[in-house]
XYZ file of C-alpha atoms in Angstrom:
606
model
C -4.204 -54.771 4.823
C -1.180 -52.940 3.335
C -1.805 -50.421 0.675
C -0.561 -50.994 -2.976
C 1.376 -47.875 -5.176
C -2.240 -47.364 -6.360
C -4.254 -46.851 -2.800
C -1.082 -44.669 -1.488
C -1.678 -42.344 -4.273
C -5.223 -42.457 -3.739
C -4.284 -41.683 0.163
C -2.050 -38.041 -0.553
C -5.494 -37.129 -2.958
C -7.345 -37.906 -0.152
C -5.271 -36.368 2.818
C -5.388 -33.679 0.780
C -8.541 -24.743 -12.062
C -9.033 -22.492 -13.553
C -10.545 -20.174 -12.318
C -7.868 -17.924 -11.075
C -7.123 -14.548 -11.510
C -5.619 -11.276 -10.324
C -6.894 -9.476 -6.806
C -7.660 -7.322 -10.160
C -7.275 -3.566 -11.216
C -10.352 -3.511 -9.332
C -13.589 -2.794 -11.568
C -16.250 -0.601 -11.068
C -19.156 -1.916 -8.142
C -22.163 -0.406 -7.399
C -22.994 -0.154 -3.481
C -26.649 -1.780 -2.488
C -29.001 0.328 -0.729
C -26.191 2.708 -0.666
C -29.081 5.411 0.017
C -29.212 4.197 3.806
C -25.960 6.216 3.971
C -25.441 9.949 4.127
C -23.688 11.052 1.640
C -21.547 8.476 0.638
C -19.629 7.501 -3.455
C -18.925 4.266 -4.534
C -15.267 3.669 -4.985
C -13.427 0.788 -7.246
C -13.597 -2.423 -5.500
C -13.563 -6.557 -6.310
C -17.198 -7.425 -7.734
C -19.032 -8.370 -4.381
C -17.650 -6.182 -2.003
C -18.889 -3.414 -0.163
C -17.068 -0.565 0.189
C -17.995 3.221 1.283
C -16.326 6.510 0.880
C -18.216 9.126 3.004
C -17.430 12.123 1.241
C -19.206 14.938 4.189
C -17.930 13.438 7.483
C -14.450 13.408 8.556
C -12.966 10.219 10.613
C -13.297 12.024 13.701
C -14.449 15.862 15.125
C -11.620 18.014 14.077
C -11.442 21.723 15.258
C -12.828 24.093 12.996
C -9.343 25.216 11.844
C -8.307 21.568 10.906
C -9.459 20.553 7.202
C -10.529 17.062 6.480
C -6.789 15.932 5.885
C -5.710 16.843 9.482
C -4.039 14.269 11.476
C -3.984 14.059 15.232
C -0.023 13.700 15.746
C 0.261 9.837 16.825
C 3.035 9.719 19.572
C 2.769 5.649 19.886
C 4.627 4.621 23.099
C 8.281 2.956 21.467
C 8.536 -0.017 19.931
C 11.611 -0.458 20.607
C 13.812 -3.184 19.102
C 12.124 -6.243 18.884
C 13.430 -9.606 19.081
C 12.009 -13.134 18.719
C 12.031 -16.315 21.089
C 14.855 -18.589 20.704
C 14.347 -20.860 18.067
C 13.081 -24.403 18.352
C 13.096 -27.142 16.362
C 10.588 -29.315 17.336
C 8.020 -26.256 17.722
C 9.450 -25.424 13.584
C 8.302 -28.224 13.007
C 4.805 -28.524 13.389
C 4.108 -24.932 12.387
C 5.789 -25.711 9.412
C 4.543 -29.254 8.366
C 1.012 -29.557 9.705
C -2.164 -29.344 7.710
C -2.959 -24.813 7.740
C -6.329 -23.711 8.122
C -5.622 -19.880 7.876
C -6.653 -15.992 7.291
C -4.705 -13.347 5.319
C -4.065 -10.304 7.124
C -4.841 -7.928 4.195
C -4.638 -4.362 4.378
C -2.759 -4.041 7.463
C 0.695 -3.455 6.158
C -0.240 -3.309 2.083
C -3.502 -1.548 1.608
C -5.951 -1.808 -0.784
C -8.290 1.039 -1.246
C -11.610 -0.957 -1.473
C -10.555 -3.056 1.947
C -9.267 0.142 4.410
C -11.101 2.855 2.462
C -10.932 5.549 5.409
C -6.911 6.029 4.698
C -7.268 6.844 1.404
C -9.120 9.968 1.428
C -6.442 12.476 1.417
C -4.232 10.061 -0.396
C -2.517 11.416 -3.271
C -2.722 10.818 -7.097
C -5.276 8.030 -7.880
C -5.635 6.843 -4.274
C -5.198 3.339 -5.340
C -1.835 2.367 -3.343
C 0.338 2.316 -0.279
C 2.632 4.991 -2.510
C -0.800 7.408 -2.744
C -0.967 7.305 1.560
C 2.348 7.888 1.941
C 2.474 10.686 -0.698
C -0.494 12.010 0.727
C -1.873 14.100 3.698
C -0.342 16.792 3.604
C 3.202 15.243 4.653
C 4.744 12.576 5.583
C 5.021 13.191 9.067
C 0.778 12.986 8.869
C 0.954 9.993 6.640
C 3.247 8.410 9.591
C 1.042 8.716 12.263
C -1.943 7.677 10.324
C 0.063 4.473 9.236
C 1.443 4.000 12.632
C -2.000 4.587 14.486
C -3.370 1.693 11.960
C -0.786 -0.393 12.369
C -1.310 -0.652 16.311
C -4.882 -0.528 16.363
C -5.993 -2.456 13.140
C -5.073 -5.970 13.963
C -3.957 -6.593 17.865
C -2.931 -9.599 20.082
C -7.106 -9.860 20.628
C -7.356 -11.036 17.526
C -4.778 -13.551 16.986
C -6.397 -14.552 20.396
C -10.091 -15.074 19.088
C -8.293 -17.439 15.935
C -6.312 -19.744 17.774
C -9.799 -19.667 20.102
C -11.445 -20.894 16.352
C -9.378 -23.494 15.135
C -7.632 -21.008 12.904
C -3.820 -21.511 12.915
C -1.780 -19.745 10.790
C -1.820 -16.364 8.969
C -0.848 -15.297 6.021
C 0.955 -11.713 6.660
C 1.163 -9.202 3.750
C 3.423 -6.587 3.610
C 5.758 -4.230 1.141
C 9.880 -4.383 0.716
C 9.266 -0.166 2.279
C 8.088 -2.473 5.521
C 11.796 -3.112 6.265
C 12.585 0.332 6.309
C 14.199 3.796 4.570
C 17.533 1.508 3.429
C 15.069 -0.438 1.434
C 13.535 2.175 -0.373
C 16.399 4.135 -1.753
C 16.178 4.174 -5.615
C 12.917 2.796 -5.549
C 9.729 4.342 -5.895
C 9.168 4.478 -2.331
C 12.770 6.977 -2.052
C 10.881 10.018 -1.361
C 8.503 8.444 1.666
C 10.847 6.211 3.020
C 10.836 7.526 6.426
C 7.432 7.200 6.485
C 7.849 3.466 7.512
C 11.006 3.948 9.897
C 8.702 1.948 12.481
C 7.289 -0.342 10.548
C 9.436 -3.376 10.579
C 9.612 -3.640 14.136
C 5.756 -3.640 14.072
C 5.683 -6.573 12.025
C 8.132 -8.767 14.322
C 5.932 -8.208 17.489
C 2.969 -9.030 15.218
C 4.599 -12.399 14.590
C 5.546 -12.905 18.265
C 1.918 -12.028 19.328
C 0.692 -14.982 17.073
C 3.459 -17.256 18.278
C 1.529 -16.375 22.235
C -1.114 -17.913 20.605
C 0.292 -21.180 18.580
C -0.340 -19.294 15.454
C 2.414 -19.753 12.388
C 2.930 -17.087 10.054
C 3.821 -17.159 6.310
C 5.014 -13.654 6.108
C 4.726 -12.865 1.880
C 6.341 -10.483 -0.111
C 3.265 -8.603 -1.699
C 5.101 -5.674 -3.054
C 8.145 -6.172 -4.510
C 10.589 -3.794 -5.601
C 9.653 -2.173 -8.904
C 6.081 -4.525 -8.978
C 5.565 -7.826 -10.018
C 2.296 -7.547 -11.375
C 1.250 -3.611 -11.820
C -1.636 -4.027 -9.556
C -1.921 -1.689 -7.022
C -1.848 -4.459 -4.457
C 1.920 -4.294 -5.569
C 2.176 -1.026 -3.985
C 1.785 1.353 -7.285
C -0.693 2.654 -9.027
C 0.753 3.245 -12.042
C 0.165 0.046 -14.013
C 3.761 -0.552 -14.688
C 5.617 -3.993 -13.426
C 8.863 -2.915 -13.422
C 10.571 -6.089 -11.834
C 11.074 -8.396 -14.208
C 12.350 -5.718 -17.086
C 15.136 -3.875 -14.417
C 18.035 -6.165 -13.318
C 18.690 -2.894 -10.326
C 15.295 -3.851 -9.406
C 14.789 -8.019 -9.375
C 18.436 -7.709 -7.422
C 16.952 -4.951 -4.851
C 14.099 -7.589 -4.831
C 16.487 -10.643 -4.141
C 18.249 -8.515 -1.406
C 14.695 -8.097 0.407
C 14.384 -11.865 0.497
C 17.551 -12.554 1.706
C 17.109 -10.043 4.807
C 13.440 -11.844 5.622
C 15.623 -15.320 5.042
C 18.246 -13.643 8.179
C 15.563 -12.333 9.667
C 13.072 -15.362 9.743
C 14.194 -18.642 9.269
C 15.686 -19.042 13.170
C 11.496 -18.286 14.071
C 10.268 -21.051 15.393
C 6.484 -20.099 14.299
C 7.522 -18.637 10.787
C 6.062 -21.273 8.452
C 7.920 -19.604 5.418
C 8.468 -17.041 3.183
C 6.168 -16.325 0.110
C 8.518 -14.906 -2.794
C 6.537 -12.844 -4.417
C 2.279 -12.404 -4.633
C 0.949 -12.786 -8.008
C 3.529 -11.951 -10.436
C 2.471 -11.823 -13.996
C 3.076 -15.645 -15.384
C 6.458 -14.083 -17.405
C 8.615 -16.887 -19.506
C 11.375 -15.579 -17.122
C 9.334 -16.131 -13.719
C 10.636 -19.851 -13.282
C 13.954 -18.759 -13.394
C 13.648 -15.954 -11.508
C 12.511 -18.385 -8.982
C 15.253 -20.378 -9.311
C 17.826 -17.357 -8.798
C 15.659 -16.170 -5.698
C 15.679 -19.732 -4.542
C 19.213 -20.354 -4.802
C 20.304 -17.038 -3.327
C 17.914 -17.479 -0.296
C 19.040 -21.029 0.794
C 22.614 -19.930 0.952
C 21.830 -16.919 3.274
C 22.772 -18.671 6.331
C 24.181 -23.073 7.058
C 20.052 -23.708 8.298
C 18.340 -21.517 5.473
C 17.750 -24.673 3.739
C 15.302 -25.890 6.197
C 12.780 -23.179 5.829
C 9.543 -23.634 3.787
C 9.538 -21.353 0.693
C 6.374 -20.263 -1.326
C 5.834 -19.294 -4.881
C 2.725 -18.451 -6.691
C 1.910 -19.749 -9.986
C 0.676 -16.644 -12.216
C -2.352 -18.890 -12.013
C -0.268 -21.070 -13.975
C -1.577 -24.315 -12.229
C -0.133 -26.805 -14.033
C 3.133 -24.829 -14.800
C 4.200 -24.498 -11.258
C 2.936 -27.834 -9.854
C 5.558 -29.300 -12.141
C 8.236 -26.537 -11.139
C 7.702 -27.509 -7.496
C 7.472 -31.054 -8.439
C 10.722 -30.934 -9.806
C 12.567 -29.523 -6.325
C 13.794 -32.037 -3.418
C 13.623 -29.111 -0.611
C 10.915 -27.592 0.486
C 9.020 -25.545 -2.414
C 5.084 -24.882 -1.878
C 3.236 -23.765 -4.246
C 0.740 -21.105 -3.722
C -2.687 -20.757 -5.991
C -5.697 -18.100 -5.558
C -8.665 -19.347 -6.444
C -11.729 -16.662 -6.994
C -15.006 -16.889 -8.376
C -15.835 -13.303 -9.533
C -13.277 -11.774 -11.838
C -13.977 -13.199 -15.637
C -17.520 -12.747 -17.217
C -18.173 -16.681 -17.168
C -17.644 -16.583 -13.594
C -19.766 -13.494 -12.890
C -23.175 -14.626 -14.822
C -22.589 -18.293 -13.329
C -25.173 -19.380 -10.716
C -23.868 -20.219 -6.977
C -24.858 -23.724 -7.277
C -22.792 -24.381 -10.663
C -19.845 -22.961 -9.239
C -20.478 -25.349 -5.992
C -20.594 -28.195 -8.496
C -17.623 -26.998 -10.371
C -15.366 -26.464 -7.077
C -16.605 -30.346 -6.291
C -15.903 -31.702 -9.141
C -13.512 -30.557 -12.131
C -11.817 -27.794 -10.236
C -11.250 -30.079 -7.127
C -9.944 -32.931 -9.740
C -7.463 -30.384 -10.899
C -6.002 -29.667 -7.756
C -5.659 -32.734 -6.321
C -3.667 -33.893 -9.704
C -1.380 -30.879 -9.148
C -0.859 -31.628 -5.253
C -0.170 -35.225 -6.021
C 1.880 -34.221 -8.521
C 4.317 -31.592 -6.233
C 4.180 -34.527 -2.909
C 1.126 -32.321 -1.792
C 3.190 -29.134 -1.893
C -0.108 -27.099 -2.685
C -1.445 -24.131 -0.664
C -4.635 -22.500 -1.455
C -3.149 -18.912 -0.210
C -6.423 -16.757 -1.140
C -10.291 -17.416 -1.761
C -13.500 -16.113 -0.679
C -17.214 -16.352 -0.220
C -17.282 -13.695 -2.820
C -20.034 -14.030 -5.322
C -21.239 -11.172 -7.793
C -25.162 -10.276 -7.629
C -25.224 -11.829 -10.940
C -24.404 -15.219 -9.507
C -26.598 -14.923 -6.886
C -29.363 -13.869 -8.392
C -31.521 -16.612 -9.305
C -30.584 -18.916 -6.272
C -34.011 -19.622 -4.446
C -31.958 -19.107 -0.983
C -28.911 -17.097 -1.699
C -27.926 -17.456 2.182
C -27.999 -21.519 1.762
C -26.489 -20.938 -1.323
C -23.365 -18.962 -0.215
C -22.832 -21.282 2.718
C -22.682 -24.395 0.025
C -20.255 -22.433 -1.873
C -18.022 -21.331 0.912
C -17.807 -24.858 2.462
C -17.956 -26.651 -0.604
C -14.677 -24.587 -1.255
C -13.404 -25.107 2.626
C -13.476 -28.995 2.018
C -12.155 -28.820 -1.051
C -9.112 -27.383 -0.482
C -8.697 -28.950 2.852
C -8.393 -32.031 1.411
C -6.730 -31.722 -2.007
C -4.026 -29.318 -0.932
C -2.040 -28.596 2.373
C -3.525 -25.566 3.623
C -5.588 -22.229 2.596
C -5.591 -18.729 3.879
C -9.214 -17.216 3.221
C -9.076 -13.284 1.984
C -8.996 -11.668 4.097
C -9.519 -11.647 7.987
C -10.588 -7.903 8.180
C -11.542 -4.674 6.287
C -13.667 -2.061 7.233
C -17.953 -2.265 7.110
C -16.754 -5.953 7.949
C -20.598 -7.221 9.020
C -21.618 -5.962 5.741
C -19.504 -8.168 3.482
C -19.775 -11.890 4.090
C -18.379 -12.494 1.003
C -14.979 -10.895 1.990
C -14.667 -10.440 5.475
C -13.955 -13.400 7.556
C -14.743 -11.718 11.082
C -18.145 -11.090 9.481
C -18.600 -14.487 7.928
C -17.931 -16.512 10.942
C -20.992 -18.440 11.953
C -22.663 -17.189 9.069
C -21.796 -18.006 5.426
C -18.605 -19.653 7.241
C -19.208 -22.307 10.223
C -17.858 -21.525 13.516
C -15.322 -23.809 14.163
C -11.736 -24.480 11.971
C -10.264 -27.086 13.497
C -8.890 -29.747 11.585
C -10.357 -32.242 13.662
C -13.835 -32.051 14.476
C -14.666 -31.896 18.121
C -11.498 -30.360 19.041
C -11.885 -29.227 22.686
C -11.353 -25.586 23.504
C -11.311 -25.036 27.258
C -8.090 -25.740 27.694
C -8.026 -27.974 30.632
C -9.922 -30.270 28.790
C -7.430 -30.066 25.785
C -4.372 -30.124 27.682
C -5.443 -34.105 29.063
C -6.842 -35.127 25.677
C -3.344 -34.341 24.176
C -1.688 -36.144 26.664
C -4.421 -38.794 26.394
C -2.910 -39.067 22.824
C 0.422 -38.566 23.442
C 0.375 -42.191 24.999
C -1.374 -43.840 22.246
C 0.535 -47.290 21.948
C 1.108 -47.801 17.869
C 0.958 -50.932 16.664
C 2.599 -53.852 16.997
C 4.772 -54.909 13.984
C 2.701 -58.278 13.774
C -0.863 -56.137 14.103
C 0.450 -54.409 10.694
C 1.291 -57.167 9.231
C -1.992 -58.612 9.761
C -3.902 -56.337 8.652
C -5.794 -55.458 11.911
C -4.004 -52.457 12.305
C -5.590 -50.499 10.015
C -9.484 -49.488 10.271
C -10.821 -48.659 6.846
C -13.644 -46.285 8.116
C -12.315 -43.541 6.381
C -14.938 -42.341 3.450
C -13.391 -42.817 0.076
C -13.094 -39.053 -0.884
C -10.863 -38.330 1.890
C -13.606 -35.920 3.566
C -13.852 -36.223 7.287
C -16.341 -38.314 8.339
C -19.375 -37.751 9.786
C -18.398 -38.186 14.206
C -18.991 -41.518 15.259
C -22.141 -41.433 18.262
C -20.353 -42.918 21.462
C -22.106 -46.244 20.681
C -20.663 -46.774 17.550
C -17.217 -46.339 18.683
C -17.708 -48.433 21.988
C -19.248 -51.209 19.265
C -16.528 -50.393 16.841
C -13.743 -50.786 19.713
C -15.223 -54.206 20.924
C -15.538 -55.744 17.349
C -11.422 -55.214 16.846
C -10.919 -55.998 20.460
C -12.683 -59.027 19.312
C -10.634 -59.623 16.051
C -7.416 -59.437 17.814
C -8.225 -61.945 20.147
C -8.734 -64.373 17.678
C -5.398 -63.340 16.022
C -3.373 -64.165 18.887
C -1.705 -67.629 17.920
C -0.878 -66.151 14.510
C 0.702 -63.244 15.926
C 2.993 -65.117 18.287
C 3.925 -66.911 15.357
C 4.536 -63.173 13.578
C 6.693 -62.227 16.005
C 9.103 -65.252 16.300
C 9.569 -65.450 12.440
C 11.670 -62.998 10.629
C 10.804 -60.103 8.434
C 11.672 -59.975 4.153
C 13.249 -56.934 3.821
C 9.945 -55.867 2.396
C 8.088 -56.339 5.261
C 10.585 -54.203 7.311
C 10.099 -51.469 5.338
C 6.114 -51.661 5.771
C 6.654 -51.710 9.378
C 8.961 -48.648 9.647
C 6.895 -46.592 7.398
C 3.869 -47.620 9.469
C 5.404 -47.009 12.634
C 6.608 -43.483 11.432
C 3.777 -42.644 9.760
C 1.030 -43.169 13.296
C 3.925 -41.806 15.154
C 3.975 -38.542 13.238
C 0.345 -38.213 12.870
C 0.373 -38.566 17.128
C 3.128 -35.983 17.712
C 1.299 -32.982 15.217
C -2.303 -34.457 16.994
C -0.892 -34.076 20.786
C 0.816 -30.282 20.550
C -2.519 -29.383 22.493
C -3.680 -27.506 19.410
C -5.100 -31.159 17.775
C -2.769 -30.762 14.611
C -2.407 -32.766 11.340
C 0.136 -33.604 9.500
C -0.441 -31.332 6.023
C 2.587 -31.538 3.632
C 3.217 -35.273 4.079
C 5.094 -36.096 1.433
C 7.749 -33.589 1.701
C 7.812 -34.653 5.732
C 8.427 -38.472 4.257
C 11.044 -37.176 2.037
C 12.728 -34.637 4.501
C 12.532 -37.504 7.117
C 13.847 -40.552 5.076
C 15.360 -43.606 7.106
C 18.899 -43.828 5.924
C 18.672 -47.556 6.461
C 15.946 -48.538 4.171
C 16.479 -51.415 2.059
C 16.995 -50.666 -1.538
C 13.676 -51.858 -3.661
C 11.677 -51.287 -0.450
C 11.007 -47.742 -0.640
C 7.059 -48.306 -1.803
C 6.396 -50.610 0.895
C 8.109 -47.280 3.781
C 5.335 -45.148 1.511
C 2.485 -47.316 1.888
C 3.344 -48.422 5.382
C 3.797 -44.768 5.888
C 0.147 -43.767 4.830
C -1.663 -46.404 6.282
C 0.540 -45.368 9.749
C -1.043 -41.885 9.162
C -4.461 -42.784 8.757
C -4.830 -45.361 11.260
C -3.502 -42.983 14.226
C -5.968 -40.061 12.512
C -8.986 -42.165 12.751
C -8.179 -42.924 16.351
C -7.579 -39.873 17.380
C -10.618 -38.530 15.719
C -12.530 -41.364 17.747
C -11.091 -40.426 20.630
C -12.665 -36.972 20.097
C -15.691 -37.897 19.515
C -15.789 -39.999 22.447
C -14.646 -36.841 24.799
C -17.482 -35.043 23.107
């Protein structure tokens, strides 16, 4: 059967708040059992992280003569210049369009005190932000090599190994506009350190060809911008001012830094965008300073037009769904969702919040993805819950698990991707509700993948993609039928349960079955001609299985994610005017029929 207007929209909620707010000015957080520790302070940190300051014991043994701020002079071998693979479309593609199950790489190139407390010790002023390391021990040759040390040794190609290995495939990479280098930092506040990060930039290209080795996209976002956008120190301050929006020097530096990562980026064939700018304050001006950004951006090069862009909302939900809504190219927007940060959220139990993310919250999202063609990214959450929340839950562990994978579905299937916060911070093991390293296998399950099953060694996977890759679509007179489609899929769009191998072979027979009888009538399909109408249904079908087989047979078992933008950045130029419902529907149906097969086929391999 051939779904109606009504059943397609039910399909993008199903293929698929208020909670937000601010990575905050962090409050205060006492640590637990923090007398198992010698001589360790608590320092400012999210509610329901752990975070130590060992105030006796240097990093490492220093020579009597060195004080506690001494750095061992890092002479890393050169970088060099870096450049990036030559670009490719069809690669661009899927990184950019497929469904993004993905970790933030916090703290590796904008640090926050409570994540990578160990550089902050001799920082100066408040040791809050990237401008207290940099200002801090002793000079800023020191505060080089400590940055440059972390920068090589923090996050390495190992890592972006030991994703892909988990299903994870993309990253979301912050860093600062004093990343690009000194130019970038004259009359800013950064002026005074900018040759601190004279190596930095180059850092973060080989950081996004090391996750291209391993099929890994990267949405590299702006989390600093010049002057701050929010006046948290996450910004790159720790002042309290944001600057941005009040200095027209400043939002132009700002717009400058965008359109070098739009030069820079956009010909990278596993860049899957560009995030404008992380949590700025929801300002009456931020719209149109999205707009300008926007504008400027797409007109940096003939192909910048191409190239996903992100915005966050100000946790502005409904604001921004409609701002992205109201855009033909390619406009995601990007919504944090955390579960610690107001009193209502802190003194409510685990389980209500589980109910809440299942129900209202996961109503409101799906509303704003259907609204914005499924243009929604869930860009930062967490298994973060305060002891308050916690507290009364007969078994917390169960408990957290609910939450994080209530939260994991969720988002999987109302928006186009999410990017957990964050991938790694220091006393990882300790803090499931933070750390994803940690939380693997434990408050988080062990496999990402959007399809479950997914092989991993990758002999196996390489003939299971090809087995795919040949997967005859249907026949325009099988989709016309109705025999095409089999409506296994559960009605909330989760993934369902994995068939046993009996049930498919059973499953498999039955249609074999069904279109055996339908023989004579489709003989008699084929020789008549189609309404225009009927074309259309076809062609979107066709497209729509097609698609779904090309992201599912890359050999990393991909699904399409931002479909609707895909059907609109793909639309047949032939289409029959009055049709275009019947190219949507046909489209959807297309893309659920090949997903449901190639899920089968999975299971069957299993």
């Amino acid at each position: 059967m051939v779904f109606n207007a009504a059943a397609f929209s039910a399909l993008l909620h199903a293929l698929g708040l208020t909670q937000g707010a601010y990575k905050p000015v962090p409050t205060s957080f006492s640590v637990r059992n923090s007398s198992q520790f010698p001589s360790y302070h608590t320092v400012e940190s999210p509610p329901g992280a752990q975070v130590l300051f060992e105030s006796s014991k240097k990093a490492s043994p220093l020579p009597d003569s060195h004080d506690e701020c001494y750095v061992d002079p890092y002479d890393a071998s050169p970088i060099g210049k870096q450049s990036f693979l030559p670009f490719d479309p069809e690669k661009a593609t899927m990184y950019r369009y497929r469904q993004q199950q993905s970790v933030n790489l916090g703290s590796w190139f904008v640090h926050e005190n409570w994540m990578t407390p160990s550089l902050f010790r001799c920082a100066d002023g408040k040791k809050l932000s990237e401008l207290d390391i940099a200002s801090g021990w002793g000079s800023k040759k020191s505060a080089r090599s400590l940055l440059e040390r972390h920068w090589d040794t923090f996050i390495t190609r190992s890592d972006f190994e030991y994703l892909a290995s988990i299903g994870i495939n993309t990253v979301r990479l912050p860093i600062g506009y004093w990343n690009l280098g000194p130019s970038f930092t004259e009359n800013t506040p950064f002026a005074d350190v900018g040759e601190v990060y004279k190596n930095s930039w180059p850092r973060i290209v080989r950081a996004i060809n090391e996750a291209a080795e391993y099929g890994i996209g990267v949405l590299v976002d702006l989390h600093g911008a010049v002057g701050s956008q929010n006046g948290q120190p996450h910004s790159g301050i720790s002042d309290g001012a944001s600057n941005m929006f009040d200095d027209p020097e400043y939002m132009q530096k700002t717009i400058d830094v965008l359109g070098f990562l739009m030069q820079q980026l956009e010909p990278v064939s596993n860049v899957v965008g560009i995030q404008i700018l992380n949590e700025p304050q929801d300002k009456p001006e931020l719209a149109n300073f999205y707009t300008r950004a926007i504008e400027s951006m797409r007109n940096v090069t003939s192909t910048s037009v191409s190239l996903p862009l992100y915005i966050h909302d100000g946790f502005n939900l409904d604001r921004f769904s409609q701002f992205a809504a109201n855009r033909t190219d390619f406009v995601v927007q990007d919504h944090h969702s955390y579960f610690v940060f107001t009193p209502s959220d802190s003194s409510e139990p685990a389980s209500q919040h589980t109910s809440d993310i299942k129900g209202p919250i996961s109503k409101s999202f799906t509303d704003a993805s259907f609204k914005e063609r499924r243009n929604l990214f869930i860009g930062e959450w967490s298994c973060s819950l305060t002891p308050d929340s916690m507290a009364n839950e007969a078994d917390p562990d169960q408990a957290r698990k609910d939450f994080c994978r209530g939260q994991m579905d969720v988002y999987a299937n109302a928006a186009a991707g999410w990017s957990f916060w964050s991938y790694l911070k220091e006393d990882c093991d300790n803090d499931l509700g933070w750390c994803f390293k940690g939380a693997v296998n434990k408050s988080l399950p062990g496999s990402f993948f959007v399809y479950d099953n997914a092989p991993t060694d990758p002999q196996r996977a390489k003939e299971l993609s090809s087995h795919i890759a040949k997967m005859p679509a249907p026949s325009a007179s099988e989709i016309l039928d109705g025999q095409a489609h089999a409506p296994s899929r559960d009605s909330s769009g989760a993934k369902n349960t994995p068939m046993r191998r009996r049930d498919f072979r059973r499953q498999e027979k039955r249609r074999s079955q069904d279109r055996f009888d339908a023989i004579h009538r489709r003989h008699q399909a084929d020789s008549a001609p189609l309404s225009p109408a009927q074309q259309s249904t076809v062609e979107g079908y066709t497209n729509g299985f097609l698609a779904c087989r090309r992201f599912a047979s890359d050999g990393l078992f991909g699904k399409l994610g931002f479909v609707g933008q895909h059907v609109a950045d793909n639309w047949p130029k032939d289409l029959e005017p009055g049709t275009e419902q019947n190219y949507r529907d046909g489209f959807g149906n297309g893309l659920m029929e090949c997903q449901e097969r190639v899920q089968a086929a999975l299971n069957e391999a299993h």
